Amino acid sequence: MKVACLTGGGDCPGLNAVIRGLVRTVANHGGETIGLLEGWRGAIEGNFIPLDPMQTDEILPLGGTILGSSRTNPYKNEGLVQKIVDTFHSLKLDALVAIGGDDTLGVASKLYRDYKLPTIGCPKTIDNDLSATDFTFGFDTCLNTVMDAVDKLRTTAESHRRVMVVEVMGRHAGWITCFAGIACAADAIMVPEEEVDMAKICETLKARRAAGKKYGMVLVSEGAQLKGQDFITKDAEKDDFGHIKLGGIGTRVAKIIEKETGIETRDVTLGHLQRGGSPSAYDRVLGTRLGIHAGRLAIKKDWGKMVALRGLHIVAVPLAEAVGTMRTLYPEFLDEAGEFLK
Amino acid sequence: MKVACLTGGGDCPGLNAVIRGLVRTVANHGGETIGLLEGWRGAIEGNFIPLDPMQTDEILPLGGTILGSSRTNPYKNEGLVQKIVDTFHSLKLDALVAIGGDDTLGVASKLYRDYKLPTIGCPKTIDNDLSATDFTFGFDTCLNTVMDAVDKLRTTAESHRRVMVVEVMGRHAGWITCFAGIACAADAIMVPEEEVDMAKICETLKARRAAGKKYGMVLVSEGAQLKGQDFITKDAEKDDFGHIKLGGIGTRVAKIIEKETGIETRDVTLGHLQRGGSPSAYDRVLGTRLGIHAGRLAIKKDWGKMVALRGLHIVAVPLAEAVGTMRTLYPEFLDEAGEFLK
Amino acid sequence: MKVACLTGGGDCPGLNAVIRGLVRTVANHGGETIGLLEGWRGAIEGNFIPLDPMQTDEILPLGGTILGSSRTNPYKNEGLVQKIVDTFHSLKLDALVAIGGDDTLGVASKLYRDYKLPTIGCPKTIDNDLSATDFTFGFDTCLNTVMDAVDKLRTTAESHRRVMVVEVMGRHAGWITCFAGIACAADAIMVPEEEVDMAKICETLKARRAAGKKYGMVLVSEGAQLKGQDFITKDAEKDDFGHIKLGGIGTRVAKIIEKETGIETRDVTLGHLQRGGSPSAYDRVLGTRLGIHAGRLAIKKDWGKMVALRGLHIVAVPLAEAVGTMRTLYPEFLDEAGEFLK
Amino acid sequence: MKVACLTGGGDCPGLNAVIRGLVRTVANHGGETIGLLEGWRGAIEGNFIPLDPMQTDEILPLGGTILGSSRTNPYKNEGLVQKIVDTFHSLKLDALVAIGGDDTLGVASKLYRDYKLPTIGCPKTIDNDLSATDFTFGFDTCLNTVMDAVDKLRTTAESHRRVMVVEVMGRHAGWITCFAGIACAADAIMVPEEEVDMAKICETLKARRAAGKKYGMVLVSEGAQLKGQDFITKDAEKDDFGHIKLGGIGTRVAKIIEKETGIETRDVTLGHLQRGGSPSAYDRVLGTRLGIHAGRLAIKKDWGKMVALRGLHIVAVPLAEAVGTMRTLYPEFLDEAGEFLK
C-alpha cells in the first residue's frame, strides 16, 4: 500500500506528530508513505519526498510541518483538480491523507465525492473551531504560548501599575481567548461571539484598581467586535463581516481603556508566535493518535472519513459531515470564564 | 454561605487553580471561603486561613498548594473524625470541599455517609488513575515536564551514542509513562500493567542501532515489573505487590540494557521534579473549571458529590461511586503506543 | 544602619535579585532596609515598605520589581528634590540605594553632589547601553526571550516559506539585536549604529532563497534607520533623532522586503514581552551580586559610587563618571555578527 | 584552506554553535571545513562528514554535538597518534580545531608540540573549571536547567513542608553549585572546595524553620566532601580523592538532614539533564564567537593556540599554558554566596 499525505493551510504545532503516526502505522502494515510538498500544490505538481518510518521519530518535537504548506485550493482554478487525479495515478497511490482545516478538508471531501479518490482527512486548526472534533492539535500549544507570554507581561504590568491588552488569534471564534483568559487570570476577555461592551470593561478595571489590584490584564480576540460607536474613532475600517479590521484591535482597545479609565495602558500583539514552537505533550499525543488512526483507516480502506477526537477516543466521521460548519465557543465556557469577569 | 476547602495527599500543579475557582464562585454568590491548612490535619486542628477572591488571581500560576498538604487520614486514629465534625461546627461551616486523591476523597465520602457532613470532592492525582474522571489536573503539566526532560536528554544521548533510561512516576498505573512515551518518541516503554520482557526490549534496541539510530530512549514507570528472573540480580527487593522495590527500577533496567546489548546506557530518575512547576494551560483551565463547579455544587447544596471531567464537560458524580477503584491504563492507549515499539 | 532602596525607570528582570542581595547583606551587618515605592516618587512622598531579609528569598524568581517603578524625575519639578532630602531625614535614613538607568542614576549622582546625600547607584537597563559596566542585568533574560520567540517563529516561517521580520528593543543601541541575531542565526540584523541598506539585505535574502534556504529571519532594532529614501514611503514620520518613528519599523521593513524580493514576509513586534518574565540564571546572579556589593558599599560608607561588572568582578565606580554617556554597540560585535550576514 | 574540527569528551550545549561559527568563518575566507566524528576516534579512523556553511544555521539551536563525541585519547594507545598524523595528511588538511576539555585540548597541545600539527583549541567544560577562560559555554545553559528544576521543586517542597536536596554536577569544582545556589535562593550549598559541616547546615535549616520558612533548599556538588564522620555511615565508599563515591551524595545528605533536623527531606539528582537541552542565548553567543575566532586563527595560521573569553573579548592563549590546571571556584564567589547561608 502506498499512501500520500499533505499538510494545507496555516501551520500549527503537531503536524509532524500526525505525519509520524501515519508513516509508522502504514509501515507497520507493510506499506509506504510519501509526503506531498506545500499542501495541494504538491498534489497538483507531483512534488513529494519519501518518508522513512524511523527517521520520523526525529520530527516529533518540531513545530510546523516538514512538508511545507500553502493555501492552494485546486477547486479555485480550472484543471487543477484533474492534475491531482493524474498525480494520484502516476504515483500509483492507494490513499491520500489530507491534514488541514476546513478548506483543505473540503477539497478532500469533494475529491472523494466527485472522483472517488480514496481520501482521508485529519482536522487541523489552531483556532479549535472545527465542528466534528472535541479539540484540535496546536490549540493546546498555542494556549501555553499565550499563557507564558501573559505570565511574562504580568510582572512588568504590575511594576508600572499598567493595564496590559494582549491581542490573540481568533477571527470568528473565541476559543483561544476564553481558554487563555481562564489560564491567565485575565480581568477581561473579548471574543467574536459577543459584542464587546467597552464601558462595562472599563468600569471593571477601574473598580479593581480602586480595590487595590495594581495592574490589569485584558485578552482580546483579533476578531472581537466593539459595541456601539461611542468609543471608536470614525475611521475604523471594517471587514466583510462588519468586524473592525484585524491586526489592530489590541491597540485600539488599549487606547480606549487608557482614555476612559485614566490608567496607563499598553498592548502586545502575539501574532505568529502563536503558531510556532515545539508542540506541547497534549498536542504531540493528540497529533500522533490522529495520525495512527488515519493510517488504520487507510489500511482498512475506509475512505471519505475524517479522524476526530471524542472524549478519550479517536473516532472516524464522514468528511462530508465534518466540513463546512465553523464551531464557535460553547456558551458553557463563556459562562465559566464569566465567574472571573464580574 | 461559609465554605472550607482543603488539599490532601501528594501535591500537584493545578491545586491553586481549583482553590481560586472555588473561592471566586462562592464569592460571586455572596459566600466566603476559608482554607484549612495541611489537608485533614487542618480540619482536625481547626487551623485555617481566609481566602480573598481577588488575591487568589495571583495564585493561579503557582505550583503546589498554598494551603499545604499532608497524608493525615482521620480514620486511622480514633477520635480524629469527631474533631473534624467539631471544627465544622465551631467554624460555622456550611460546606467542606476536599481536593485530593482516593484517600482524601474516601474520607470526604465517609464523612458524608456517616456524619451527614455536607462534603464535596474534587479529584486530584498526578498519576491520572482515578476512575470517575477522564483526566486529572497535574497530569498534563507532569507530561510536559517529562517531555522537556527527555527532549533535553535526547541530544546528549545522541552525542554519546547512548541508550538513556528515564524513570517516571506511576506505581500502579502507566498513564504517565505511556503518554510521555508517545510524546517523547520513546523506543520502549515499561508500565505496571504489563510484565516487562527485557529480552524483547533489548532486541528492539539492538535492531534500531543496527538500522542506524544512534541513540535509544526508554521510559519506565517506577512500578514496572520485569518478567522472569534471568536478568535480575537475586537481591532485588520487592514490595507487597511483588514489584521490585521502587526508586531504583531505572538504574536496574539501564544495567540490564547495557549488559545485554553492549550499548553504553545511562539512567535518570525525574522524581519530585514531576510534581513541581507552574501548571500548564490545560491544568489551569481544568483545575479552575473543577473549582467553579465545586463551588456551584455548594451553592446548590448538592452534597456527597465529586466534580469530574467527561469529554468537554464538568459533571457531578456520587463520591461513594468515585472512590475505591484505581483506573489503570486503557488497552487502547497501549495499543496505540505499540505502533512505535515494534 | 537604615538603608532605603528604590527602583526607577523601565522595569526589567533581576531588579528583585538586587533588592534581595542588598537587604540580606545589610541585615547580615545588623542593619535594616526599607523599599521606597515607585521610584523617586516614593522618595518624594515618603511612601515605603519594610523589607524582611528572609522573605526576600521568595522574590528572587519574580520578574519586575516588588517596589514598583516610575519615570518621576525630581529635578524636573521645583521643590521635589528638597522633599527627597526631607524624606531622607524624617525616615532617619543612613543611605539611599538607587537602582535604575541613566536618568535614575543621574538623580542619585546630583543628590550626592549637591546635597551630600549618601547615595549609591546600581545600573539597570535592559538595553545594555550603560557605559561603566560590562553587562547589565535583564539583558540576558531579554536575549533568551527574543531567542525563544525566534525559535518558535522559525518553524512557522519555514512551513510557509516566508521571511519573518522581528522587531526588538533598542532605540539608540543595537546590543539586543546584535546578540540575539547571533543567537538566532538571523539572516540580517538592523541596528541603530549603522544606516540600514535595504537593497543589500534584500539581495542577501534572495541569494539565500536561490541557494535553497526555505525561510529568512530578520531582526530589527526599534531604532534602526533605513538608508536613503528609495524604499520608504514619503509619510514616514521621524523622531527628533531623525529615526523613523518607533513602533512600526518592523512592519515597514517587512513590506519593503516582500515588495523587493517577492517573498511572502510577515512581522512580529515583541514589545513588552522583552521586559517580562522570571530572570535567567545569569541575571539572578548578576543582580544578586550587585545588590550585595551595593550593601557592602553602604556598610563601608563609600558614597557617590555605582556598583559595576568588570570581567568576573564587581567593582565600584564614581556615579558622576558612570552617567551621561550612552554605550553603543562595540564594532567588534558587529564585525563578528557580520560573518553570518554575507 | 581545508580545516577539520572535532568535539571530544562530555557533550554540552553550545558545541554546535562553535561548529557553525567556525564553518562560516572559514567559508567566508574561501576555505572548507569537515567534521571528524566522535572526537579523536574520527581523527584516528579518518571518519568525517562535510560541513555546509548555510546548513549549519540549522544546528545552532541544537544541544549536544552533531559530530558525536567520545573519550578516546590517542596518547593512551601506542600507534594511535601516528594514525592521526596520517589522517591529517591523507585528508590534505591545513588545520585541526579540537573542541573539548582538558583531556581533548591536551592531545591538541601535544600534537602541535611533538608533530608540529597545526592545531587550534576551543575550551569546553560544562563545569566551568578550565583555567584560561572566564566562562565556558554550556555552563550557563546548565545553570538555567538547574534553576528551572529548583524553581519547580520549590512549590512541592513548600506544599509538603520539606527540605529538598538537589545533587548537581561538579566533581572537583563548585561553580555550578555556587552560581545555581545564588540563582535558586538555596539555604545551603556544598561544594568540593570546602569540607562540608553538616552539623552547621542542619542548625541553619532548623533555625529557618523555627523562623517560619516552610521549606528548605539545599544544593550539593556531586563531589562535595562531608567533614568528620559523625554523620556518615561507615560503609561510605571513597574515591581516590578521598571524596565519598559519586552518585549518591544527595541521598546521603538528605538522610542526614532528615535524621538530624526531624524535617521530612527528599532528594533529586539532576544527572544528565544538566548536559542537555538547547543552548541558552549566552552559550549560543559565546560558542559562536569562539568558533569565529578559532576560524580566524586558522586563517592567520596562528597555531598551537586556544581561543578564550576574557571580559568582553575573545583572545588567543597558548594551548600549552591553557591545559593541565583545573580552576576551582574563586573564594570571591563563595564569599558572596555566603551572605545567604548565614
CSV table of N, CA and C in Angstrom, one decimal, chain D residues 45-141:
chain,number,residue,atom,x,y,z
D,45,GLU,N,40.5,7.3,12.8
D,45,GLU,CA,39.9,6.4,11.7
D,45,GLU,C,39.6,7.1,10.4
D,46,GLY,N,39.8,8.4,10.4
D,46,GLY,CA,39.6,9.2,9.2
D,46,GLY,C,38.1,9.3,8.8
D,47,ASN,N,37.3,9.2,9.8
D,47,ASN,CA,35.8,9.2,9.7
D,47,ASN,C,35.3,10.6,9.8
D,48,PHE,N,34.6,11.1,8.8
D,48,PHE,CA,34.3,12.5,8.8
D,48,PHE,C,33.0,12.8,8.0
D,49,ILE,N,32.4,14.0,8.2
D,49,ILE,CA,31.4,14.5,7.3
D,49,ILE,C,31.7,15.9,6.8
D,50,PRO,N,31.3,16.2,5.6
D,50,PRO,CA,31.5,17.6,5.2
D,50,PRO,C,30.5,18.5,5.9
D,51,LEU,N,30.9,19.8,6.1
D,51,LEU,CA,30.0,20.7,6.8
D,51,LEU,C,29.7,21.9,5.9
D,52,ASP,N,28.4,22.1,5.6
D,52,ASP,CA,28.0,23.1,4.7
D,52,ASP,C,27.7,24.4,5.5
D,53,PRO,N,28.2,25.6,5.0
D,53,PRO,CA,28.1,26.8,5.8
D,53,PRO,C,26.6,27.2,6.0
D,54,MET,N,25.8,27.1,5.0
D,54,MET,CA,24.5,27.6,5.2
D,54,MET,C,23.6,26.6,6.0
D,55,GLN,N,23.8,25.3,5.8
D,55,GLN,CA,23.0,24.4,6.6
D,55,GLN,C,23.3,24.4,8.1
D,56,THR,N,24.6,24.9,8.4
D,56,THR,CA,24.9,24.9,9.9
D,56,THR,C,24.0,25.9,10.6
D,57,ASP,N,23.4,26.8,9.9
D,57,ASP,CA,22.4,27.7,10.6
D,57,ASP,C,21.4,26.9,11.4
D,58,GLU,N,21.1,25.7,10.9
D,58,GLU,CA,20.0,24.9,11.5
D,58,GLU,C,20.5,24.2,12.7
D,59,ILE,N,21.8,24.1,12.9
D,59,ILE,CA,22.3,23.3,14.1
D,59,ILE,C,22.4,24.2,15.3
D,60,LEU,N,22.4,25.5,15.1
D,60,LEU,CA,22.7,26.4,16.2
D,60,LEU,C,21.8,26.1,17.5
D,61,PRO,N,20.5,25.9,17.3
D,61,PRO,CA,19.6,25.7,18.5
D,61,PRO,C,19.8,24.3,19.1
D,62,LEU,N,20.5,23.4,18.5
D,62,LEU,CA,20.5,22.0,19.0
D,62,LEU,C,21.5,21.8,20.1
D,63,GLY,N,21.1,21.1,21.1
D,63,GLY,CA,22.1,20.7,22.2
D,63,GLY,C,23.0,19.6,21.6
D,64,GLY,N,24.0,19.2,22.5
D,64,GLY,CA,24.9,18.2,22.1
D,64,GLY,C,25.8,18.6,20.9
D,65,THR,N,26.3,17.6,20.2
D,65,THR,CA,27.2,17.9,19.0
D,65,THR,C,26.8,17.0,17.9
D,66,ILE,N,26.6,17.6,16.7
D,66,ILE,CA,26.2,16.8,15.5
D,66,ILE,C,27.4,15.9,15.1
D,67,LEU,N,28.6,16.1,15.6
D,67,LEU,CA,29.7,15.3,15.3
D,67,LEU,C,29.8,14.1,16.1
D,68,GLY,N,29.1,14.0,17.2
D,68,GLY,CA,29.3,12.9,18.2
D,68,GLY,C,30.5,13.2,19.0
D,69,SER,N,30.6,12.5,20.1
D,69,SER,CA,31.8,12.7,20.9
D,69,SER,C,32.3,11.3,21.5
D,70,SER,N,33.4,11.3,22.0
D,70,SER,CA,33.9,10.1,22.7
D,70,SER,C,35.0,10.6,23.6
D,71,ARG,N,35.5,9.7,24.5
D,71,ARG,CA,36.6,10.0,25.4
D,71,ARG,C,37.9,9.4,24.9
D,72,THR,N,37.9,8.9,23.7
D,72,THR,CA,39.1,8.4,23.1
D,72,THR,C,40.3,9.3,23.3
D,73,ASN,N,41.4,8.8,23.9
D,73,ASN,CA,42.6,9.6,24.0
D,73,ASN,C,43.7,8.9,23.2
D,74,PRO,N,44.2,9.4,22.1
D,74,PRO,CA,45.2,8.6,21.3
D,74,PRO,C,46.5,8.4,22.0
D,75,TYR,N,46.8,9.2,23.0
D,75,TYR,CA,48.1,9.0,23.7
D,75,TYR,C,48.0,7.9,24.7
D,76,LYS,N,46.9,7.3,24.8
D,76,LYS,CA,46.8,6.1,25.8
D,76,LYS,C,47.0,4.8,25.1
D,77,ASN,N,47.1,4.8,23.7
D,77,ASN,CA,47.4,3.6,23.0
D,77,ASN,C,48.4,3.8,21.9
D,78,GLU,N,49.5,3.1,22.0
D,78,GLU,CA,50.6,3.2,21.0
D,78,GLU,C,50.1,3.2,19.6
D,79,GLY,N,50.6,4.0,18.8
D,79,GLY,CA,50.3,4.0,17.3
D,79,GLY,C,49.1,4.8,16.9
D,80,LEU,N,48.3,5.2,17.9
D,80,LEU,CA,47.1,6.0,17.5
D,80,LEU,C,47.5,7.4,17.1
D,81,VAL,N,48.5,8.0,17.8
D,81,VAL,CA,48.9,9.3,17.4
D,81,VAL,C,49.3,9.4,16.0
D,82,GLN,N,50.1,8.4,15.6
D,82,GLN,CA,50.6,8.4,14.2
D,82,GLN,C,49.4,8.3,13.2
D,83,LYS,N,48.4,7.5,13.6
D,83,LYS,CA,47.2,7.5,12.7
D,83,LYS,C,46.6,8.8,12.5
D,84,ILE,N,46.6,9.6,13.6
D,84,ILE,CA,46.0,11.0,13.4
D,84,ILE,C,46.8,11.8,12.5
D,85,VAL,N,48.2,11.7,12.6
D,85,VAL,CA,49.0,12.4,11.7
D,85,VAL,C,48.8,11.9,10.2
D,86,ASP,N,48.6,10.6,10.1
D,86,ASP,CA,48.3,10.1,8.7
D,86,ASP,C,47.0,10.6,8.2
D,87,THR,N,46.0,10.6,9.0
D,87,THR,CA,44.7,11.1,8.6
D,87,THR,C,44.8,12.6,8.2
D,88,PHE,N,45.6,13.3,9.0
D,88,PHE,CA,45.8,14.8,8.6
D,88,PHE,C,46.3,14.9,7.2
D,89,HIS,N,47.3,14.1,6.9
D,89,HIS,CA,47.9,14.2,5.6
D,89,HIS,C,47.0,13.6,4.5
D,90,SER,N,46.4,12.5,4.7
D,90,SER,CA,45.7,11.8,3.7
D,90,SER,C,44.4,12.6,3.3
D,91,LEU,N,43.9,13.4,4.3
D,91,LEU,CA,42.7,14.2,4.0
D,91,LEU,C,43.2,15.6,3.5
D,92,LYS,N,44.5,15.8,3.4
D,92,LYS,CA,45.0,17.0,2.9
D,92,LYS,C,44.5,18.2,3.8
D,93,LEU,N,44.6,18.1,5.1
D,93,LEU,CA,44.1,19.1,6.0
D,93,LEU,C,45.2,20.2,6.1
D,94,ASP,N,44.7,21.4,6.4
D,94,ASP,CA,45.6,22.5,6.7
D,94,ASP,C,45.5,22.9,8.2
D,95,ALA,N,44.4,22.5,8.8
D,95,ALA,CA,44.3,22.9,10.2
D,95,ALA,C,43.4,21.9,10.9
D,96,LEU,N,43.6,21.7,12.2
D,96,LEU,CA,42.7,20.9,13.0
D,96,LEU,C,42.2,21.6,14.3
D,97,VAL,N,40.9,21.8,14.4
D,97,VAL,CA,40.4,22.5,15.5
D,97,VAL,C,39.8,21.5,16.5
D,98,ALA,N,40.3,21.4,17.7
D,98,ALA,CA,39.8,20.5,18.7
D,98,ALA,C,39.0,21.2,19.7
D,99,ILE,N,37.7,20.8,19.8
D,99,ILE,CA,36.8,21.5,20.8
D,99,ILE,C,36.6,20.5,21.9
D,100,GLY,N,37.1,20.8,23.1
D,100,GLY,CA,37.0,19.9,24.2
D,100,GLY,C,37.5,20.4,25.5
D,101,GLY,N,37.6,19.5,26.5
D,101,GLY,CA,38.1,19.9,27.8
D,101,GLY,C,39.6,19.6,27.9
D,102,ASP,N,40.0,19.6,29.1
D,102,ASP,CA,41.4,19.5,29.4
D,102,ASP,C,42.1,18.3,28.7
D,103,ASP,N,41.4,17.2,28.6
D,103,ASP,CA,41.9,16.0,28.0
D,103,ASP,C,42.1,16.2,26.5
D,104,THR,N,41.0,16.6,25.9
D,104,THR,CA,41.0,16.8,24.4
D,104,THR,C,42.0,17.8,24.0
D,105,LEU,N,42.0,18.9,24.8
D,105,LEU,CA,43.0,20.0,24.5
D,105,LEU,C,44.4,19.6,24.7
D,106,GLY,N,44.6,18.8,25.7
D,106,GLY,CA,46.0,18.3,26.0
D,106,GLY,C,46.5,17.5,24.8
D,107,VAL,N,45.7,16.7,24.1
D,107,VAL,CA,46.1,16.0,22.9
D,107,VAL,C,46.5,17.0,21.8
D,108,ALA,N,45.6,18.0,21.6
D,108,ALA,CA,45.9,19.0,20.6
D,108,ALA,C,47.2,19.7,20.9
D,109,SER,N,47.4,20.0,22.2
D,109,SER,CA,48.7,20.7,22.5
D,109,SER,C,49.9,19.8,22.2
D,110,LYS,N,49.8,18.5,22.5
D,110,LYS,CA,50.9,17.6,22.3
D,110,LYS,C,51.1,17.4,20.8
D,111,LEU,N,50.0,17.3,20.0
D,111,LEU,CA,50.2,17.1,18.6
D,111,LEU,C,50.9,18.3,18.0
D,112,TYR,N,50.7,19.5,18.5
D,112,TYR,CA,51.4,20.7,18.0
D,112,TYR,C,52.8,20.6,18.4
D,113,ARG,N,53.1,20.3,19.7
D,113,ARG,CA,54.4,20.3,20.2
D,113,ARG,C,55.3,19.2,19.6
D,114,ASP,N,54.7,18.0,19.5
D,114,ASP,CA,55.5,16.9,19.1
D,114,ASP,C,55.6,16.6,17.6
D,115,TYR,N,54.5,17.0,16.9
D,115,TYR,CA,54.4,16.7,15.5
D,115,TYR,C,54.2,17.9,14.6
D,116,LYS,N,54.2,19.1,15.2
D,116,LYS,CA,54.0,20.4,14.5
D,116,LYS,C,52.7,20.4,13.7
D,117,LEU,N,51.8,19.6,14.2
D,117,LEU,CA,50.5,19.6,13.5
D,117,LEU,C,49.8,21.0,13.8
D,118,PRO,N,49.3,21.6,12.8
D,118,PRO,CA,48.7,22.9,13.0
D,118,PRO,C,47.3,22.8,13.8
D,119,THR,N,47.4,22.7,15.1
D,119,THR,CA,46.1,22.6,15.8
D,119,THR,C,45.7,23.9,16.5
D,120,ILE,N,44.4,24.0,16.7
D,120,ILE,CA,43.8,25.1,17.5
D,120,ILE,C,42.8,24.5,18.4
D,121,GLY,N,42.8,25.1,19.6
D,121,GLY,CA,41.9,24.5,20.7
D,121,GLY,C,40.7,25.5,21.0
D,122,CYS,N,39.6,24.9,21.3
D,122,CYS,CA,38.5,25.6,21.8
D,122,CYS,C,38.0,25.0,23.1
D,123,PRO,N,38.0,25.8,24.2
D,123,PRO,CA,37.7,25.2,25.5
D,123,PRO,C,36.2,24.8,25.7
D,124,LYS,N,36.0,23.7,26.3
D,124,LYS,CA,34.7,23.2,26.6
D,124,LYS,C,34.6,22.4,27.9
D,125,THR,N,33.9,22.9,28.8
D,125,THR,CA,33.6,22.1,30.0
D,125,THR,C,32.3,22.7,30.6
D,126,ILE,N,31.4,21.9,30.9
D,126,ILE,CA,30.2,22.3,31.5
D,126,ILE,C,30.4,22.8,32.9
D,127,ASP,N,31.5,22.3,33.5
D,127,ASP,CA,31.8,22.6,34.9
D,127,ASP,C,32.5,24.0,35.1
D,128,ASN,N,32.8,24.6,34.0
D,128,ASN,CA,33.5,26.0,34.1
D,128,ASN,C,34.8,25.9,34.8
D,129,ASP,N,35.5,24.8,34.8
D,129,ASP,CA,36.7,24.7,35.6
D,129,ASP,C,38.0,24.7,34.8
D,130,LEU,N,37.9,25.3,33.6
D,130,LEU,CA,39.2,25.5,32.8
D,130,LEU,C,39.8,26.8,33.2
D,131,SER,N,41.1,26.8,33.2
D,131,SER,CA,41.8,28.0,33.9
D,131,SER,C,42.0,29.2,33.0
D,132,ALA,N,42.0,29.0,31.7
D,132,ALA,CA,42.4,30.1,30.8
D,132,ALA,C,41.3,31.0,30.3
D,133,THR,N,40.1,30.7,30.7
D,133,THR,CA,38.9,31.4,30.1
D,133,THR,C,38.0,31.8,31.2
D,134,ASP,N,37.3,33.0,31.1
D,134,ASP,CA,36.4,33.4,32.1
D,134,ASP,C,35.3,32.5,32.3
D,135,PHE,N,34.6,32.2,31.2
D,135,PHE,CA,33.5,31.3,31.3
D,135,PHE,C,33.6,30.3,30.1
D,136,THR,N,33.0,29.1,30.3
D,136,THR,CA,32.9,28.1,29.2
D,136,THR,C,31.5,28.0,28.8
D,137,PHE,N,31.2,27.8,27.5
D,137,PHE,CA,29.9,27.6,27.1
D,137,PHE,C,29.3,26.3,27.6
D,138,GLY,N,28.0,26.2,27.8
D,138,GLY,CA,27.4,25.1,28.4
D,138,GLY,C,27.1,25.3,29.9
D,139,PHE,N,28.0,26.1,30.5
D,139,PHE,CA,27.8,26.4,31.9
D,139,PHE,C,26.5,27.2,32.2
D,140,ASP,N,26.3,28.2,31.3
D,140,ASP,CA,25.1,29.0,31.5
D,140,ASP,C,23.8,28.2,31.3
D,141,THR,N,23.8,27.4,30.2
D,141,THR,CA,22.6,26.5,30.0
D,141,THR,C,22.4,25.6,31.2
